mmCIF file of C-alpha atoms and ligand atoms in Angstrom:
data_model
loop_
_atom_site.group_PDB
_atom_site.id
_atom_site.type_symbol
_atom_site.label_atom_id
_atom_site.label_comp_id
_atom_site.label_asym_id
_atom_site.label_seq_id
_atom_site.Cartn_x
_atom_site.Cartn_y
_atom_site.Cartn_z
ATOM 1 C CA MET J 23 16.133 74.862 -14.702
ATOM 2 C CA LYS J 24 14.051 76.296 -11.865
ATOM 3 C CA ARG J 25 12.667 73.883 -9.319
ATOM 4 C CA GLN J 26 8.995 74.577 -10.168
ATOM 5 C CA GLU J 27 9.569 73.652 -13.830
ATOM 6 C CA LEU J 28 10.751 70.163 -13.039
ATOM 7 C CA GLN J 29 8.378 67.470 -14.253
ATOM 8 C CA VAL J 30 9.614 64.931 -11.734
ATOM 9 C CA ALA J 31 11.085 65.453 -8.287
ATOM 10 C CA ALA J 32 14.753 66.429 -7.945
ATOM 11 C CA LEU J 33 17.261 63.907 -6.702
ATOM 12 C CA GLU J 34 19.626 64.454 -3.783
ATOM 13 C CA ASN J 35 22.007 61.575 -4.530
ATOM 14 C CA GLY J 36 21.839 58.942 -7.204
ATOM 15 C CA THR J 37 21.673 58.344 -10.945
ATOM 16 C CA VAL J 38 19.539 60.050 -13.570
ATOM 17 C CA ILE J 39 18.932 58.360 -16.895
ATOM 18 C CA ASP J 40 17.359 60.852 -19.274
ATOM 19 C CA HIS J 41 16.198 60.949 -22.897
ATOM 20 C CA ILE J 42 14.964 57.380 -22.876
ATOM 21 C CA PRO J 43 12.609 56.721 -25.801
ATOM 22 C CA SER J 44 9.269 56.058 -24.058
ATOM 23 C CA SER J 45 8.814 52.753 -25.887
ATOM 24 C CA LYS J 46 12.062 51.480 -24.318
ATOM 25 C CA ILE J 47 11.490 52.465 -20.690
ATOM 26 C CA PHE J 48 10.487 49.020 -19.460
ATOM 27 C CA GLU J 49 13.433 47.366 -21.181
ATOM 28 C CA VAL J 50 15.755 49.786 -19.372
ATOM 29 C CA ILE J 51 14.047 48.981 -16.061
ATOM 30 C CA ASN J 52 14.547 45.269 -16.717
ATOM 31 C CA LEU J 53 18.158 45.596 -17.851
ATOM 32 C CA LEU J 54 19.154 47.480 -14.691
ATOM 33 C CA HIS J 55 17.079 45.153 -12.479
ATOM 34 C CA LEU J 56 15.333 48.128 -10.885
ATOM 35 C CA GLU J 57 12.670 45.801 -9.510
ATOM 36 C CA LYS J 58 15.316 44.751 -6.970
ATOM 37 C CA VAL J 59 16.335 48.265 -5.923
ATOM 38 C CA SER J 60 15.103 49.142 -2.410
ATOM 39 C CA THR J 61 15.710 52.913 -2.590
ATOM 40 C CA SER J 62 13.204 55.229 -4.218
ATOM 41 C CA VAL J 63 12.927 55.119 -8.005
ATOM 42 C CA THR J 64 11.070 57.828 -9.894
ATOM 43 C CA ILE J 65 9.789 56.904 -13.312
ATOM 44 C CA GLY J 66 8.550 59.578 -15.682
ATOM 45 C CA ILE J 67 6.927 58.420 -18.889
ATOM 46 C CA ASN J 68 5.847 60.492 -21.935
ATOM 47 C CA LEU J 69 7.278 63.740 -20.621
ATOM 48 C CA LYS J 70 7.610 66.689 -22.987
ATOM 49 C CA SER J 71 11.073 67.027 -24.488
ATOM 50 C CA LYS J 72 12.462 69.745 -26.776
ATOM 51 C CA LYS J 73 14.933 67.269 -28.250
ATOM 52 C CA MET J 74 12.679 64.246 -28.727
ATOM 53 C CA GLY J 75 9.062 65.432 -28.514
ATOM 54 C CA HIS J 76 8.341 62.810 -25.894
ATOM 55 C CA LYS J 77 10.797 61.066 -23.640
ATOM 56 C CA SER J 78 11.018 59.076 -20.474
ATOM 57 C CA ILE J 79 13.291 59.533 -17.496
ATOM 58 C CA LEU J 80 14.480 57.452 -14.542
ATOM 59 C CA LYS J 81 15.792 58.792 -11.260
ATOM 60 C CA ILE J 82 17.262 56.208 -8.968
ATOM 61 C CA ALA J 83 18.082 57.425 -5.470
ATOM 62 C CA ASP J 84 21.317 56.437 -3.715
ATOM 63 C CA ARG J 85 22.304 53.989 -6.393
ATOM 64 C CA PHE J 86 25.427 54.307 -8.552
ATOM 65 C CA PHE J 87 25.876 51.832 -11.361
ATOM 66 C CA THR J 88 29.122 50.426 -12.702
ATOM 67 C CA ASP J 89 30.078 51.254 -16.276
ATOM 68 C CA GLU J 90 29.550 47.595 -17.063
ATOM 69 C CA GLU J 91 25.944 47.766 -15.892
ATOM 70 C CA LEU J 92 25.269 51.024 -17.727
ATOM 71 C CA ASN J 93 26.886 49.868 -20.953
ATOM 72 C CA GLN J 94 24.307 47.103 -21.203
ATOM 73 C CA LEU J 95 21.858 49.872 -22.114
ATOM 74 C CA SER J 96 23.666 50.261 -25.447
ATOM 75 C CA VAL J 97 21.699 47.245 -26.666
ATOM 76 C CA VAL J 98 18.348 49.077 -26.423
ATOM 77 C CA THR J 99 19.030 52.775 -25.842
ATOM 78 C CA PRO J 100 22.492 53.829 -27.060
ATOM 79 C CA ASN J 101 21.736 57.578 -26.891
ATOM 80 C CA VAL J 102 20.477 58.112 -23.332
ATOM 81 C CA SER J 103 22.013 60.803 -21.095
ATOM 82 C CA LEU J 104 23.458 59.607 -17.812
ATOM 83 C CA ALA J 105 24.113 61.918 -14.878
ATOM 84 C CA ILE J 106 25.524 61.177 -11.437
ATOM 85 C CA ILE J 107 23.980 63.398 -8.772
ATOM 86 C CA ARG J 108 25.488 64.257 -5.414
ATOM 87 C CA ASP J 109 23.893 66.827 -3.108
ATOM 88 C CA PHE J 110 21.439 67.947 -5.863
ATOM 89 C CA GLU J 111 24.317 68.702 -8.269
ATOM 90 C CA VAL J 112 25.396 66.893 -11.408
ATOM 91 C CA VAL J 113 28.929 65.752 -10.593
ATOM 92 C CA GLU J 114 29.498 63.549 -13.626
ATOM 93 C CA LYS J 115 27.958 62.983 -17.052
ATOM 94 C CA LYS J 116 28.393 59.734 -18.934
ATOM 95 C CA GLN J 117 27.688 58.243 -22.337
ATOM 96 C CA VAL J 118 26.645 54.666 -22.926
ATOM 97 C CA LYS J 119 29.379 52.705 -24.693
ATOM 98 C CA MET J 120 28.859 49.461 -26.587
ATOM 99 C CA PRO J 121 30.946 46.790 -24.820
ATOM 100 C CA ASP J 122 33.048 44.202 -26.718
ATOM 101 C CA GLU J 123 31.114 41.289 -25.220
ATOM 102 C CA LEU J 124 27.441 40.996 -24.244
ATOM 103 C CA VAL J 125 26.908 38.316 -21.620
ATOM 104 C CA GLY J 126 23.469 37.177 -20.486
ATOM 105 C CA ILE J 127 21.570 40.088 -22.075
ATOM 106 C CA ILE J 128 20.179 38.982 -25.417
ATOM 107 C CA LYS J 129 18.803 35.773 -26.833
ATOM 108 C CA CYS J 130 20.265 33.844 -29.739
ATOM 109 C CA ASP J 131 17.631 33.542 -32.479
ATOM 110 C CA ASN J 132 18.925 30.115 -33.572
ATOM 111 C CA HIS J 133 16.621 27.602 -31.877
ATOM 112 C CA LYS J 134 19.234 24.859 -32.390
ATOM 113 C CA CYS J 135 21.820 26.916 -30.481
ATOM 114 C CA ILE J 136 23.068 25.316 -27.256
ATOM 115 C CA THR J 137 22.200 28.518 -25.334
ATOM 116 C CA ASN J 138 18.501 27.966 -26.052
ATOM 117 C CA ASN J 139 18.625 24.387 -24.806
ATOM 118 C CA GLU J 140 20.797 24.461 -21.679
ATOM 119 C CA PRO J 141 20.478 26.522 -18.483
ATOM 120 C CA MET J 142 23.409 28.781 -19.337
ATOM 121 C CA GLN J 143 24.169 32.422 -20.109
ATOM 122 C CA THR J 144 24.237 33.669 -23.680
ATOM 123 C CA HIS J 145 27.411 35.316 -24.897
ATOM 124 C CA PHE J 146 27.786 37.534 -27.955
ATOM 125 C CA HIS J 147 30.920 39.062 -29.469
ATOM 126 C CA VAL J 148 30.349 42.588 -30.802
ATOM 127 C CA LEU J 149 31.835 42.443 -34.312
ATOM 128 C CA ASP J 150 30.938 45.925 -35.536
ATOM 129 C CA LYS J 151 29.919 48.605 -33.037
ATOM 130 C CA GLU J 152 28.802 51.133 -35.658
ATOM 131 C CA LYS J 153 26.639 48.771 -37.644
ATOM 132 C CA GLY J 154 25.609 46.901 -34.492
ATOM 133 C CA ILE J 155 26.624 43.428 -35.693
ATOM 134 C CA LEU J 156 26.867 40.713 -33.029
ATOM 135 C CA GLN J 157 27.945 37.082 -33.221
ATOM 136 C CA CYS J 158 26.927 34.260 -30.910
ATOM 137 C CA ARG J 159 30.000 32.787 -29.201
ATOM 138 C CA TYR J 160 28.445 29.322 -29.383
ATOM 139 C CA CYS J 161 26.700 28.787 -32.736
ATOM 140 C CA ASN J 162 28.458 31.652 -34.605
ATOM 141 C CA ARG J 163 25.112 33.043 -35.827
ATOM 142 C CA GLU J 164 25.321 36.763 -36.613
ATOM 143 C CA VAL J 165 22.553 39.183 -35.650
ATOM 144 C CA THR J 166 22.087 42.922 -35.952
ATOM 145 C CA LEU J 167 21.117 45.009 -32.942
ATOM 146 C CA ASN J 168 17.785 46.008 -34.511
ATOM 147 C CA ASP J 169 16.663 42.390 -34.515
ATOM 148 C CA VAL J 170 17.797 41.218 -31.083
ATOM 149 C CA LYS J 171 15.453 40.001 -28.366
ATOM 150 C CA LEU J 172 16.283 40.600 -24.738
ATOM 151 C CA ILE J 173 16.311 37.722 -22.277
ATOM 152 C CA MET L 27 31.067 13.692 -15.623
ATOM 153 C CA VAL L 28 32.592 11.721 -18.511
ATOM 154 C CA SER L 29 35.788 13.710 -17.904
ATOM 155 C CA ASN L 30 36.342 11.577 -14.791
ATOM 156 C CA TYR L 31 36.867 8.565 -17.037
ATOM 157 C CA ALA L 32 38.654 9.983 -20.079
ATOM 158 C CA ASP L 33 41.768 11.995 -21.020
ATOM 159 C CA ILE L 34 39.993 13.581 -23.960
ATOM 160 C CA ILE L 35 36.402 13.809 -25.172
ATOM 161 C CA VAL L 36 35.501 13.682 -28.853
ATOM 162 C CA MET L 37 31.881 14.713 -29.214
ATOM 163 C CA ARG L 38 29.269 14.970 -31.930
ATOM 164 C CA HIS L 39 26.102 16.780 -30.912
ATOM 165 C CA TYR L 40 22.965 17.959 -32.717
ATOM 166 C CA LEU L 41 22.943 21.379 -31.010
ATOM 167 C CA GLU L 42 25.109 24.183 -32.376
ATOM 168 C CA GLY L 43 27.768 25.442 -29.975
ATOM 169 C CA ALA L 44 27.584 22.288 -27.826
ATOM 170 C CA ALA L 45 31.330 21.576 -28.141
ATOM 171 C CA GLN L 46 32.256 25.173 -27.333
ATOM 172 C CA TYR L 47 30.122 25.011 -24.193
ATOM 173 C CA ALA L 48 31.561 21.621 -23.231
ATOM 174 C CA SER L 49 35.099 23.000 -23.576
ATOM 175 C CA GLU L 50 34.232 25.745 -21.075
ATOM 176 C CA VAL L 51 33.057 23.338 -18.387
ATOM 177 C CA SER L 52 35.262 20.288 -19.012
ATOM 178 C CA PRO L 53 38.679 19.860 -17.356
ATOM 179 C CA VAL L 54 39.857 17.620 -20.231
ATOM 180 C CA PRO L 55 40.208 18.688 -23.897
ATOM 181 C CA ILE L 56 37.112 18.561 -26.111
ATOM 182 C CA VAL L 57 37.358 17.770 -29.828
ATOM 183 C CA ASN L 58 34.362 18.918 -31.851
ATOM 184 C CA ALA L 59 33.294 16.097 -34.172
ATOM 185 C CA GLY L 60 30.367 18.118 -35.534
ATOM 186 C CA ASP L 61 27.826 20.357 -33.781
ATOM 187 C CA GLY L 62 24.596 20.575 -35.739
ATOM 188 C CA ALA L 63 24.960 22.677 -38.876
ATOM 189 C CA ASN L 64 27.690 24.767 -37.278
ATOM 190 C CA GLN L 65 31.148 23.210 -37.661
ATOM 191 C CA HIS L 66 32.988 20.004 -38.356
ATOM 192 C CA PRO L 67 36.603 21.069 -37.935
ATOM 193 C CA SER L 68 38.331 17.687 -38.267
ATOM 194 C CA GLN L 69 36.767 17.277 -41.731
ATOM 195 C CA THR L 70 38.224 20.668 -42.624
ATOM 196 C CA MET L 71 41.656 19.633 -41.332
ATOM 197 C CA LEU L 72 41.659 16.471 -43.427
ATOM 198 C CA ASP L 73 40.462 18.416 -46.481
ATOM 199 C CA LEU L 74 43.265 20.944 -46.066
ATOM 200 C CA TYR L 75 45.771 18.145 -45.574
ATOM 201 C CA SER L 76 44.505 16.380 -48.716
ATOM 202 C CA ILE L 77 44.788 19.574 -50.756
ATOM 203 C CA TYR L 78 48.297 20.234 -49.458
ATOM 204 C CA LYS L 79 49.404 16.656 -49.963
ATOM 205 C CA THR L 80 48.221 16.494 -53.587
ATOM 206 C CA GLN L 81 49.182 19.999 -54.725
ATOM 207 C CA GLY L 82 52.325 20.534 -52.653
ATOM 208 C CA THR L 83 50.955 23.899 -51.535
ATOM 209 C CA LEU L 84 47.782 25.582 -50.336
ATOM 210 C CA GLU L 85 48.563 28.834 -52.195
ATOM 211 C CA ASP L 86 46.903 30.184 -55.371
ATOM 212 C CA LEU L 87 44.762 27.142 -56.213
ATOM 213 C CA ASN L 88 41.627 26.894 -58.370
ATOM 214 C CA ILE L 89 39.066 25.114 -56.245
ATOM 215 C CA TYR L 90 35.773 23.949 -57.745
ATOM 216 C CA LEU L 91 32.909 23.136 -55.378
ATOM 217 C CA VAL L 92 30.128 21.073 -56.938
ATOM 218 C CA GLY L 93 26.641 19.970 -55.895
ATOM 219 C CA ASP L 94 24.876 21.000 -52.697
ATOM 220 C CA LEU L 95 26.527 24.293 -51.792
ATOM 221 C CA LYS L 96 23.582 25.508 -49.722
ATOM 222 C CA TYR L 97 23.532 22.971 -46.896
ATOM 223 C CA GLY L 98 27.009 21.463 -47.317
ATOM 224 C CA ARG L 99 28.865 22.231 -44.134
ATOM 225 C CA THR L 100 32.154 20.943 -45.577
ATOM 226 C CA VAL L 101 32.179 23.326 -48.552
ATOM 227 C CA HIS L 102 31.461 26.301 -46.302
ATOM 228 C CA SER L 103 34.357 25.339 -44.049
ATOM 229 C CA ILE L 104 36.718 25.060 -47.040
ATOM 230 C CA ILE L 105 35.952 28.669 -47.964
ATOM 231 C CA THR L 106 36.734 29.982 -44.492
ATOM 232 C CA ALA L 107 39.801 27.758 -44.106
ATOM 233 C CA MET L 108 41.283 28.612 -47.529
ATOM 234 C CA ARG L 109 40.803 32.348 -46.999
ATOM 235 C CA HIS L 110 44.459 32.791 -46.034
ATOM 236 C CA PHE L 111 45.859 31.153 -49.188
ATOM 237 C CA ASN L 112 44.610 33.285 -52.092
ATOM 238 C CA PRO L 113 42.292 30.690 -53.677
ATOM 239 C CA THR L 114 39.987 31.143 -56.688
ATOM 240 C CA PHE L 115 36.654 29.406 -56.129
ATOM 241 C CA HIS L 116 34.161 28.170 -58.683
ATOM 242 C CA PHE L 117 30.694 27.356 -57.336
ATOM 243 C CA ILE L 118 28.773 24.825 -59.446
ATOM 244 C CA ALA L 119 25.242 24.135 -58.206
ATOM 245 C CA PRO L 120 21.569 24.171 -59.146
ATOM 246 C CA ASP L 121 19.686 27.347 -58.241
ATOM 247 C CA GLU L 122 17.929 25.767 -55.318
ATOM 248 C CA LEU L 123 21.217 24.629 -53.741
ATOM 249 C CA ALA L 124 23.360 27.638 -54.696
ATOM 250 C CA MET L 125 26.037 29.045 -52.395
ATOM 251 C CA PRO L 126 24.251 31.219 -49.784
ATOM 252 C CA ASP L 127 24.691 34.991 -50.014
ATOM 253 C CA TYR L 128 26.316 34.958 -46.604
ATOM 254 C CA TYR L 129 29.357 33.094 -47.973
ATOM 255 C CA LYS L 130 29.516 35.159 -51.144
ATOM 256 C CA MET L 131 29.610 38.287 -48.994
ATOM 257 C CA TYR L 132 32.290 36.625 -46.910
ATOM 258 C CA CYS L 133 34.357 36.086 -50.087
ATOM 259 C CA LYS L 134 33.931 39.726 -51.102
ATOM 260 C CA LYS L 135 34.873 40.930 -47.645
ATOM 261 C CA TYR L 136 38.170 39.015 -47.751
ATOM 262 C CA ASN L 137 38.887 39.548 -51.471
ATOM 263 C CA ILE L 138 38.444 35.889 -52.312
ATOM 264 C CA LYS L 139 37.802 35.468 -56.052
ATOM 265 C CA PHE L 140 34.775 33.370 -57.004
ATOM 266 C CA PHE L 141 32.747 32.459 -60.095
ATOM 267 C CA GLU L 142 29.332 30.811 -60.295
ATOM 268 C CA HIS L 143 28.283 28.219 -62.872
ATOM 269 C CA GLN L 144 25.178 26.208 -63.556
ATOM 270 C CA ASP L 145 26.754 24.178 -66.354
ATOM 271 C CA PHE L 146 28.935 21.264 -65.415
ATOM 272 C CA ASP L 147 31.031 19.899 -68.313
ATOM 273 C CA SER L 148 34.613 19.371 -69.466
ATOM 274 C CA HIS L 149 35.048 23.081 -70.250
ATOM 275 C CA THR L 150 33.804 24.290 -66.869
ATOM 276 C CA ILE L 151 36.303 22.188 -64.949
ATOM 277 C CA ALA L 152 39.299 22.396 -67.318
ATOM 278 C CA ASP L 153 41.296 24.725 -65.030
ATOM 279 C CA ALA L 154 40.521 22.978 -61.752
ATOM 280 C CA ASP L 155 43.288 21.990 -59.346
ATOM 281 C CA ILE L 156 40.774 20.608 -56.851
ATOM 282 C CA LEU L 157 37.318 19.350 -57.808
ATOM 283 C CA TYR L 158 35.322 18.972 -54.604
ATOM 284 C CA MET L 159 32.166 16.912 -55.212
ATOM 285 C CA THR L 160 29.194 16.659 -52.816
ATOM 286 C CA ARG L 161 25.908 14.780 -52.759
ATOM 287 C CA VAL L 162 22.748 16.376 -54.132
ATOM 288 C CA GLN L 163 20.169 14.939 -51.751
ATOM 289 C CA ARG L 164 16.507 14.585 -52.569
ATOM 290 C CA GLU L 165 15.318 15.697 -49.118
ATOM 291 C CA ARG L 166 16.959 19.107 -49.582
ATOM 292 C CA PHE L 167 14.472 20.040 -52.307
ATOM 293 C CA THR L 168 11.108 21.650 -51.639
ATOM 294 C CA ASP L 169 10.188 21.150 -55.287
ATOM 295 C CA LEU L 170 10.636 17.500 -56.289
ATOM 296 C CA GLU L 171 10.180 18.286 -59.992
ATOM 297 C CA GLU L 172 13.154 20.581 -59.665
ATOM 298 C CA TYR L 173 15.097 17.715 -58.053
ATOM 299 C CA GLU L 174 14.244 15.396 -60.938
ATOM 300 C CA ARG L 175 15.370 18.068 -63.388
ATOM 301 C CA VAL L 176 18.785 18.723 -61.825
ATOM 302 C CA LYS L 177 19.710 15.455 -60.085
ATOM 303 C CA ASP L 178 21.710 14.100 -63.035
ATOM 304 C CA ARG L 179 23.221 17.395 -64.070
ATOM 305 C CA TYR L 180 25.880 17.393 -61.349
ATOM 306 C CA LEU L 181 27.241 13.900 -61.839
ATOM 307 C CA LEU L 182 30.912 13.608 -62.740
ATOM 308 C CA LYS L 183 31.506 11.317 -65.715
ATOM 309 C CA LYS L 184 34.808 9.967 -66.936
ATOM 310 C CA ASP L 185 34.484 11.583 -70.363
ATOM 311 C CA MET L 186 34.345 15.021 -68.709
ATOM 312 C CA LEU L 187 37.952 14.687 -67.574
ATOM 313 C CA PHE L 188 39.837 14.743 -70.884
ATOM 314 C CA ARG L 189 40.625 18.473 -70.600
ATOM 315 C CA ALA L 190 41.570 18.279 -66.924
ATOM 316 C CA ARG L 191 44.929 19.473 -65.611
ATOM 317 C CA ALA L 192 47.440 16.728 -64.812
ATOM 318 C CA ASN L 193 47.572 17.756 -61.157
ATOM 319 C CA MET L 194 43.779 17.879 -60.759
ATOM 320 C CA LYS L 195 42.392 15.793 -57.884
ATOM 321 C CA ILE L 196 38.785 14.903 -57.085
ATOM 322 C CA LEU L 197 37.738 15.096 -53.433
ATOM 323 C CA HIS L 198 34.455 14.010 -51.847
ATOM 324 C CA PRO L 199 33.514 13.841 -48.142
ATOM 325 C CA LEU L 200 31.947 10.367 -48.752
ATOM 326 C CA PRO L 201 29.753 8.384 -48.716
ATOM 327 C CA ARG L 202 29.243 8.702 -52.437
ATOM 328 C CA VAL L 203 25.928 7.801 -54.030
ATOM 329 C CA ASN L 204 26.233 8.256 -57.774
ATOM 330 C CA GLU L 205 27.793 11.692 -58.184
ATOM 331 C CA ILE L 206 31.152 10.257 -59.285
ATOM 332 C CA GLU L 207 31.071 7.590 -61.989
ATOM 333 C CA TYR L 208 32.684 4.362 -60.709
ATOM 334 C CA SER L 209 35.021 4.166 -63.700
ATOM 335 C CA ILE L 210 36.770 7.299 -62.373
ATOM 336 C CA ASP L 211 37.890 5.450 -59.235
ATOM 337 C CA ASN L 212 41.000 3.967 -60.873
ATOM 338 C CA THR L 213 42.096 7.137 -62.682
ATOM 339 C CA PRO L 214 44.909 9.273 -61.214
ATOM 340 C CA TYR L 215 42.344 12.033 -60.603
ATOM 341 C CA ALA L 216 40.459 10.092 -57.942
ATOM 342 C CA TYR L 217 41.678 10.987 -54.447
ATOM 343 C CA TYR L 218 38.540 10.513 -52.311
ATOM 344 C CA PHE L 219 39.569 7.177 -50.811
ATOM 345 C CA GLN L 220 43.015 8.475 -49.795
ATOM 346 C CA GLN L 221 41.218 11.576 -48.526
ATOM 347 C CA ALA L 222 39.152 9.382 -46.211
ATOM 348 C CA ARG L 223 42.362 7.712 -45.001
ATOM 349 C CA ASN L 224 43.852 11.176 -44.390
ATOM 350 C CA GLY L 225 40.952 11.637 -41.988
ATOM 351 C CA LEU L 226 42.593 9.037 -39.769
ATOM 352 C CA TYR L 227 45.951 10.865 -39.809
ATOM 353 C CA ALA L 228 44.401 14.292 -39.315
ATOM 354 C CA ARG L 229 42.407 13.044 -36.325
ATOM 355 C CA GLN L 230 45.437 11.269 -34.838
ATOM 356 C CA ALA L 231 47.334 14.544 -35.125
ATOM 357 C CA LEU L 232 44.484 16.508 -33.537
ATOM 358 C CA ILE L 233 44.260 14.126 -30.590
ATOM 359 C CA CYS L 234 48.051 14.224 -30.053
ATOM 360 C CA ASP L 235 48.003 18.013 -30.173
ATOM 361 C CA ALA L 236 45.115 18.229 -27.694
ATOM 362 C CA LEU L 237 46.987 15.906 -25.318
ATOM 363 C CA GLY L 238 50.217 17.898 -25.673
ATOM 364 C CA ILE L 239 52.095 15.154 -27.542
ATOM 365 C CA THR L 240 54.528 16.660 -30.066
ATOM 366 C CA LEU L 241 56.065 15.179 -33.202
ATOM 367 C CA ASP L 242 59.431 15.033 -31.380
ATOM 368 C CA ASP L 243 57.840 13.055 -28.537
ATOM 369 C CA ILE L 244 56.720 10.466 -31.078
ATOM 370 C CA LYS L 245 60.053 10.403 -32.958
ATOM 371 C CA ASN L 246 61.927 9.873 -29.687
ATOM 372 C CA ASP L 247 59.549 7.279 -28.299
ATOM 373 C CA LYS L 248 61.642 4.085 -28.112
ATOM 374 C CA THR L 249 58.566 1.971 -27.367
ATOM 375 C CA ILE L 250 57.217 2.543 -30.877
ATOM 376 C CA ILE L 251 58.393 -0.202 -33.238
ATOM 377 C CA SER L 252 58.822 1.290 -36.673
HETATM 378 ZN ZN1 ZN C 323 23.756 30.935 -30.757
#
């Protein structure tokens, strides 16, 4: 892609998260705690995309996330493209993978669950990655990914 | 904090998952004595022990669950606990208190055979090895007319037992209201009072296990007067 066609500024070093559904962009920002990042963050919303019609994109300068951090995105945006940029070049591409355990990310929808009544982290076991079935470690309630609420 | 005073904590709590959470933060063992609608494992242990004790095995039994199968935590636990022993279940309940779909799907997932009945008579229970009775409680019904209609349909009467298998035993988590006729108490089928006593043994065993005391430790303990 030529420089003048870029819809948002190029990145020298850092992480690009592309093909984010525009409705999910703020959830991604929250999940990665980008409000605490001190380097420059470029947010592009409702950009034209051949693949998706409209998409959103995040470019985070000088910040490289652990797989654990990135895999949390599987809860809201399992199909994003991740690229690690060094010296304006893509040096690594990654896919989001659903982890086996989700700690402190989603809420349990059982109001009698201990996690909704004590100052503690939630913890879900991922029972079925394809169907997106999760189970609360504490009250054993099962939820599907489509119905989960983020903390 | 309590763990400073005790070697073991047995807790009952209204919130679900409370015992699991306690076990993660407590330095001494936690025994879950019921956490909301979630689990009541010592009841399950004593039920399993009672089934084993009366049938000589846990394998290939016909287990009939009667009454409130919707809210009854004990009957749900029996299904999950018996999963490993090739049981055949019969669910006998009014529509409004029928076994939830979640547990029927659980049975299908693990190839557990089950049948559903609304009738409750001598024919329905003729092949039972275990007849597990529960209370049908008025406060579980949204429609009180429906309660009035079904409340006497799931009572066990002595004259329903004449086709029963010789080895059949009646269990009930107690307290009983009127779902088992009193005249059944002195028949060989009644096992609910021994079952309650088994609760003592099962809980003794659980506490010993949690404290790391083995059967050999007890057999070799010279301070116990037998
Ligand atoms: Zn929960």
